[in-house]
Amino acid sequence: MSLRLAVLGSGSGSNCQSIFNAIDDGRLDAEVVIVLSDHEDAYILERARQRGVRAEVMDCGGYKNKFPLELQAEVAEKLKALNIDMVCLAGFMRLVKEPLLAAFPNRILNIHPALLPAFPGVEAWTQALNAGAKQTGCTVHYVDAGMDSGEIIMQAYVPVKEGDTPETLHARIQVQEHILYPAAILSAVSRL
Ligand code: GAR
């Protein structure tokens, strides 16, 4: 039976698109049932709507970074009611905590634009550049209550090139992200 996915994102949603693409070309036997965002104008919601996927805004009550626990409990209930098998964070910039983690143990994945455990947190590509790293990459990992700290599922390497700017490096990382995420979802499914 095909996997029922929920995707949470805060931005452009190119990783969500890579999941749509993997479904469409048969790499991933799955359906994205719902896309949720903490920003009403996030393009990830538009991508979902264009595909006819349910797209909803989560109201974080004006908090800039916090993902309120009551809201996490509501989201968990909603996703349970939709029989979601796996939750994919795709550029979602708030920390997931117990209410969601407990509802989906080993079933919440995140993609991060660095070779974790190096450079957790925001703008990991800029962190890599500033640190003078010769290579960086991206990681898909299970989500735990920490920041980008859960068990690693898969990684891809990206060289840092002479003259790279934050933008050129992030763009090259994203090319790898879009290949890695669908493959890592498959790998996580095989471990369920
Ligand atoms: C991606 O590069 C993702 O790895 C990163 O945000 C970008 C979202 O792009 N996530 C994080 O930094 C999470 N710590 P997208 O909206 O186009 O998928």
Short mmCIF file of C-alpha atoms in Angstrom, two decimals, residues 23-165:
data_model
loop_
_atom_site.label_atom_id
_atom_site.label_comp_id
_atom_site.label_asym_id
_atom_site.label_seq_id
_atom_site.Cartn_x
_atom_site.Cartn_y
_atom_site.Cartn_z
CA ILE A 23 6.18 10.00 -6.65
CA ASP A 24 5.33 10.97 -10.22
CA ASP A 25 8.26 9.16 -11.79
CA GLY A 26 7.74 6.02 -9.72
CA ARG A 27 10.77 6.25 -7.40
CA LEU A 28 8.53 6.59 -4.37
CA ASP A 29 5.30 4.70 -3.82
CA ALA A 30 3.64 7.41 -1.75
CA GLU A 31 1.01 10.10 -1.65
CA VAL A 32 1.44 13.54 -0.07
CA VAL A 33 -1.83 13.86 1.82
CA ILE A 34 -1.28 17.27 3.39
CA VAL A 35 1.24 20.13 3.35
CA LEU A 36 1.43 22.38 6.39
CA SER A 37 3.29 25.65 6.77
CA ASP A 38 3.83 28.18 9.52
CA HIS A 39 3.85 30.98 6.90
CA GLU A 40 0.69 31.75 4.98
CA ASP A 41 2.66 33.11 2.02
CA ALA A 42 5.16 30.23 1.81
CA TYR A 43 5.46 28.97 -1.75
CA ILE A 44 5.35 25.37 -0.49
CA LEU A 45 1.59 25.89 0.05
CA GLU A 46 1.17 27.10 -3.52
CA ARG A 47 3.02 24.03 -4.84
CA ALA A 48 0.63 21.82 -2.87
CA ARG A 49 -2.47 23.66 -4.08
CA GLN A 50 -1.32 23.46 -7.70
CA ARG A 51 -1.13 19.70 -7.28
CA GLY A 52 -4.51 19.48 -5.57
CA VAL A 53 -2.93 18.55 -2.24
CA ARG A 54 -4.54 19.83 0.94
CA ALA A 55 -2.54 22.88 2.08
CA GLU A 56 -2.98 24.48 5.48
CA VAL A 57 -1.39 27.21 7.56
CA MET A 58 -0.44 26.52 11.17
CA ASP A 59 -1.01 29.58 13.32
CA CYS A 60 1.98 29.84 15.64
CA GLY A 61 0.35 32.68 17.57
CA GLY A 62 2.80 35.36 16.52
CA TYR A 63 5.86 33.52 17.89
CA LYS A 64 8.80 33.92 15.53
CA ASN A 65 10.57 30.65 16.30
CA LYS A 66 8.44 28.72 18.74
CA PHE A 67 6.16 25.88 17.66
CA PRO A 68 3.60 26.02 20.49
CA LEU A 69 3.05 22.68 22.20
CA GLU A 70 -0.77 22.95 22.03
CA LEU A 71 -0.47 23.47 18.27
CA GLN A 72 1.86 20.47 17.98
CA ALA A 73 -0.75 18.37 19.80
CA GLU A 74 -3.46 19.59 17.39
CA VAL A 75 -1.28 18.84 14.39
CA ALA A 76 -0.53 15.35 15.76
CA GLU A 77 -4.24 14.68 16.10
CA LYS A 78 -4.95 15.94 12.60
CA LEU A 79 -2.20 13.82 11.07
CA LYS A 80 -3.34 10.75 13.01
CA ALA A 81 -6.89 11.28 11.74
CA LEU A 82 -5.50 11.37 8.19
CA ASN A 83 -3.65 8.07 8.76
CA ILE A 84 -0.29 9.65 8.02
CA ASP A 85 2.56 7.12 7.98
CA MET A 86 5.47 9.53 7.86
CA VAL A 87 6.06 13.25 8.43
CA CYS A 88 8.69 14.98 6.30
CA LEU A 89 10.13 18.28 7.43
CA ALA A 90 11.23 20.14 4.33
CA GLY A 91 12.72 23.50 5.21
CA PHE A 92 10.59 23.70 8.38
CA MET A 93 12.29 26.16 10.71
CA ARG A 94 10.74 25.35 14.10
CA LEU A 95 11.67 22.66 16.60
CA VAL A 96 9.34 19.69 16.88
CA LYS A 97 8.76 18.46 20.42
CA GLU A 98 7.06 15.71 22.40
CA PRO A 99 3.42 16.04 21.25
CA LEU A 100 4.37 15.32 17.63
CA LEU A 101 7.38 13.12 18.36
CA ALA A 102 5.36 10.81 20.60
CA ALA A 103 2.59 10.52 18.00
CA PHE A 104 5.04 9.55 15.23
CA PRO A 105 8.00 7.72 16.76
CA ASN A 106 10.73 7.08 14.16
CA ARG A 107 8.41 8.52 11.58
CA ILE A 108 9.48 12.16 11.42
CA LEU A 109 12.34 12.98 9.05
CA ASN A 110 14.22 16.20 8.36
CA ILE A 111 16.55 17.36 5.63
CA HIS A 112 19.43 19.59 6.68
CA PRO A 113 21.83 21.44 4.35
CA ALA A 114 25.12 20.23 5.91
CA LEU A 115 26.94 17.06 6.83
CA LEU A 116 25.60 16.68 10.35
CA PRO A 117 26.78 16.72 13.07
CA ALA A 118 28.68 19.62 11.47
CA PHE A 119 26.84 22.93 11.17
CA PRO A 120 23.42 22.38 12.77
CA GLY A 121 20.98 25.29 12.88
CA VAL A 122 20.24 28.06 10.42
CA GLU A 123 22.05 28.85 7.15
CA ALA A 124 24.27 25.81 7.46
CA TRP A 125 25.79 26.55 4.06
CA THR A 126 26.97 29.97 5.28
CA GLN A 127 28.36 28.35 8.42
CA ALA A 128 30.34 25.91 6.22
CA LEU A 129 31.73 28.74 4.08
CA ASN A 130 32.69 30.83 7.10
CA ALA A 131 34.42 27.85 8.68
CA GLY A 132 36.52 27.35 5.53
CA ALA A 133 35.16 23.81 5.03
CA LYS A 134 36.44 22.09 1.88
CA GLN A 135 33.31 20.03 1.60
CA THR A 136 29.82 20.10 2.97
CA GLY A 137 26.60 18.46 1.86
CA CYS A 138 23.20 17.48 3.15
CA THR A 139 21.74 15.02 5.62
CA VAL A 140 18.41 13.33 6.11
CA HIS A 141 17.90 12.30 9.72
CA TYR A 142 15.24 11.19 12.16
CA VAL A 143 13.90 14.06 14.20
CA ASP A 144 14.36 14.08 17.96
CA ALA A 145 13.75 16.86 20.46
CA GLY A 146 17.13 18.48 19.77
CA MET A 147 18.27 20.76 16.97
CA ASP A 148 19.29 18.65 13.94
CA SER A 149 20.50 15.96 16.34
CA GLY A 150 18.57 12.80 15.47
CA GLU A 151 19.98 9.59 13.99
CA ILE A 152 21.35 10.04 10.49
CA ILE A 153 19.68 8.11 7.67
CA MET A 154 21.61 9.25 4.58
CA GLN A 155 24.05 11.95 3.52
CA ALA A 156 25.38 13.40 0.27
CA TYR A 157 28.64 15.29 -0.17
CA VAL A 158 29.05 18.63 -1.93
CA PRO A 159 32.48 20.19 -2.53
CA VAL A 160 32.99 23.82 -1.56
CA LYS A 161 34.47 25.55 -4.61
CA GLU A 162 36.84 28.48 -4.87
CA GLY A 163 34.73 31.64 -5.17
CA ASP A 164 31.56 30.05 -3.79
CA THR A 165 29.08 32.48 -2.29
#
